[in-house]
Coordinates of C-alpha atoms in Angstrom, one line a residue:
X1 CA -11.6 21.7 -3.0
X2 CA -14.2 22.6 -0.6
X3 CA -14.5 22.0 3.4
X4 CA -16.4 18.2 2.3
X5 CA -13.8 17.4 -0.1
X6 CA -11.0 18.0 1.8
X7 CA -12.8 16.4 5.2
X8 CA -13.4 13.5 2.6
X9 CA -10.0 13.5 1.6
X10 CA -8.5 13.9 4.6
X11 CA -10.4 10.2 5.6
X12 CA -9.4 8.4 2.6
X13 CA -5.5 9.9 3.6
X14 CA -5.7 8.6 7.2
X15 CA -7.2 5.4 6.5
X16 CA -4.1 4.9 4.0
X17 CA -1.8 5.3 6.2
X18 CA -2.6 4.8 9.6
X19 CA -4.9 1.5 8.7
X20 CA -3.8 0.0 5.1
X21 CA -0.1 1.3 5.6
X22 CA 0.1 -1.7 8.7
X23 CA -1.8 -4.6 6.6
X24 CA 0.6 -3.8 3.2
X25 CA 4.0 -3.5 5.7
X26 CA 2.8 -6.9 7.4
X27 CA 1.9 -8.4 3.7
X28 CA 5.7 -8.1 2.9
X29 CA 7.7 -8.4 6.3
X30 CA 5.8 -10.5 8.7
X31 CA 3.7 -13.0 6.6
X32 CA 6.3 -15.8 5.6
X33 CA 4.9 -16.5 2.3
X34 CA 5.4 -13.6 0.9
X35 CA 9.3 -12.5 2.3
X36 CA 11.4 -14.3 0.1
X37 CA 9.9 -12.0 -2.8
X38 CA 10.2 -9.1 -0.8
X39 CA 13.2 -9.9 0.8
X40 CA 15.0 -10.5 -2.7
X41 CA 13.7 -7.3 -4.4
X42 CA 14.9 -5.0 -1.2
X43 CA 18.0 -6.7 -0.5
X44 CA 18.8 -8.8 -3.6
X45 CA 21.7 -6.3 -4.7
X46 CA 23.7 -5.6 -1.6
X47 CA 26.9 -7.4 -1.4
X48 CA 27.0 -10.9 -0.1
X49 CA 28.0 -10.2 3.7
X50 CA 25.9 -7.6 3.8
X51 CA 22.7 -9.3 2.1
X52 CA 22.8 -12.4 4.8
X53 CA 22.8 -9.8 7.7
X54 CA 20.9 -6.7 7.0
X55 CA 17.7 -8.6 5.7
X56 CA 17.6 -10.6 9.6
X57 CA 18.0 -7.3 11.9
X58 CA 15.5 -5.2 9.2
X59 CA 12.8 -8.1 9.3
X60 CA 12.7 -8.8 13.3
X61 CA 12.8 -4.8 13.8
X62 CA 9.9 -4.1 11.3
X63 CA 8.1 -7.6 13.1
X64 CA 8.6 -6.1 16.5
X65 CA 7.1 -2.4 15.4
X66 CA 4.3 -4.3 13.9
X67 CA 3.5 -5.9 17.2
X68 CA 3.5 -3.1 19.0
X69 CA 2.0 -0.8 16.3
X70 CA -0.8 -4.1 16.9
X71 CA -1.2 -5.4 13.4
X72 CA 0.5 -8.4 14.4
X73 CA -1.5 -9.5 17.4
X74 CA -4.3 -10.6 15.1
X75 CA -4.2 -13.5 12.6
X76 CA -3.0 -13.2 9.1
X77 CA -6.7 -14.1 7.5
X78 CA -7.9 -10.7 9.8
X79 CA -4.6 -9.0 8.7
X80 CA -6.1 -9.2 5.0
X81 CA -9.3 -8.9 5.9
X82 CA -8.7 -5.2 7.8
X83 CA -6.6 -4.3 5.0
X84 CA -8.9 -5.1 2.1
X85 CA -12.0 -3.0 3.9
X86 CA -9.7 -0.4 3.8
X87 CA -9.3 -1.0 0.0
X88 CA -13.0 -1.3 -0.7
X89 CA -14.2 1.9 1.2
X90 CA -11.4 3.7 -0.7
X91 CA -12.6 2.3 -4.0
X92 CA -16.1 3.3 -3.1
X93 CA -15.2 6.6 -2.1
X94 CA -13.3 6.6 -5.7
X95 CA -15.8 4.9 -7.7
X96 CA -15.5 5.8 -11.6
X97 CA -14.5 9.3 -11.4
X98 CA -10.6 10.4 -12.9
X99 CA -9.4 11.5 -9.6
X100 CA -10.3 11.1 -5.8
X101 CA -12.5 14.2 -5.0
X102 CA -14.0 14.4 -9.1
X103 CA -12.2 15.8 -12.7
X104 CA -9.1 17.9 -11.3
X105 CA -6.6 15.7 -9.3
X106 CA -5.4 16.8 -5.7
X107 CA -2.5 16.3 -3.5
X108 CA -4.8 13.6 -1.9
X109 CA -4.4 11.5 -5.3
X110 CA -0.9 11.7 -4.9
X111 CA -1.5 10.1 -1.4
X112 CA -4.0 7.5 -3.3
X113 CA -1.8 6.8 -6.4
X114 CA 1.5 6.1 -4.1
X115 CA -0.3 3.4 -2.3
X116 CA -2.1 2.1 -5.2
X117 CA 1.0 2.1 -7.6
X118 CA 3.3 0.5 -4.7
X119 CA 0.4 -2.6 -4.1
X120 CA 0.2 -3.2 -7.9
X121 CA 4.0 -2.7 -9.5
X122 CA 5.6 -4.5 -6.3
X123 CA 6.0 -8.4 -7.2
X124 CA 4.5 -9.6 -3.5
X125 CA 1.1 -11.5 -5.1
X126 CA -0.6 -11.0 -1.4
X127 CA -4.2 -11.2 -1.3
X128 CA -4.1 -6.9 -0.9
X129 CA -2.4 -7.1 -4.4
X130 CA -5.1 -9.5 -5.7
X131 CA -7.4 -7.2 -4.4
X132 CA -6.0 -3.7 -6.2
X133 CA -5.8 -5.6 -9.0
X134 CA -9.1 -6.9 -9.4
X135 CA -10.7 -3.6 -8.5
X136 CA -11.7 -1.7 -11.9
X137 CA -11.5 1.6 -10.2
X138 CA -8.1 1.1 -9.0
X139 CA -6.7 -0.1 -12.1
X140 CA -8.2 2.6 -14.3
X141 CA -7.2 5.4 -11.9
X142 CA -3.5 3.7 -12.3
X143 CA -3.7 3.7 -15.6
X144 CA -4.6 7.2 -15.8
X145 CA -2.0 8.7 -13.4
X146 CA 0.6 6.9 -15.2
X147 CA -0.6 8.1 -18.3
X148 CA -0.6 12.1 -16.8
X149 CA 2.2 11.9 -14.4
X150 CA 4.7 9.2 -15.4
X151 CA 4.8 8.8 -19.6
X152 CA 7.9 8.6 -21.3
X153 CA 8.8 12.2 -22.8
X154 CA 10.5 13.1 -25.8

């Protein structure tokens, strides 16, 4: 890649995770519609004692880092809202192309695809999911990684 790419990839990799990383924890930890579905899929196989406690200490812990971190100081509607400008610059930035930064994929698609793949294949249907999955370029680029990274071998 050269110095524009990777300063263009470097954005794309910070905004992921320092911006989006906050809106998708709170989508599944703080915002009480969507816990139970996360909350079952985390925690659903631990043994009975285990599964009433561990769930209660996790949550408040991950509620009180999201407070601090700030995430959680503004309503759920801006919660979404923050998260999903995220999602459109990043699909803007990735627009119809294979990969993030043009034909060759980079280690800042693996960054891309993680976050992508964990909004679409996790069953939490928060309005960040609705929003990957309604976004052509992001479910074309999934397809594709999956395709390249992730098919079944003989």
């Amino acid at each position: 890649l050269d110095p524009g790419q990777h300063a263009l990839g470097h954005l794309v990799r910070r905004t992921l995770e320092e911006s989006f990383y906050f809106a998708l924890v709170y989508s599944r930890w703080a915002d009480d519609r969507h816990w139970p579905s996360f909350k079952a899929g985390v925690f659903g196989s631990l043994p009975a004692p285990l599964r009433a406690v561990v769930p209660v200490v996790a949550r408040r812990q991950t509620r009180n880092d999201l407070e601090a971190q700030g995430i959680s100081r503004h309503s759920p509607a801006e919660v979404y809202e923050l998260g999903i400008a995220d999602l459109d610059a990043v699909a803007q930035i990735l627009g119809e192309t294979d990969y993030l930064l043009g034909n060759k994929p980079s280690s800042y698609d693996a960054v891309l695809y993680a976050f992508v793949a964990n909004v679409l294949d996790c069953p939490v249907d928060s309005p960040l999911r609705a929003r990957v999955a309604s976004t052509p370029a992001f479910v074309a680029y999934s397809e594709r990684m999956k395709a390249a990274y992730y098919a079944k071998r003989a």
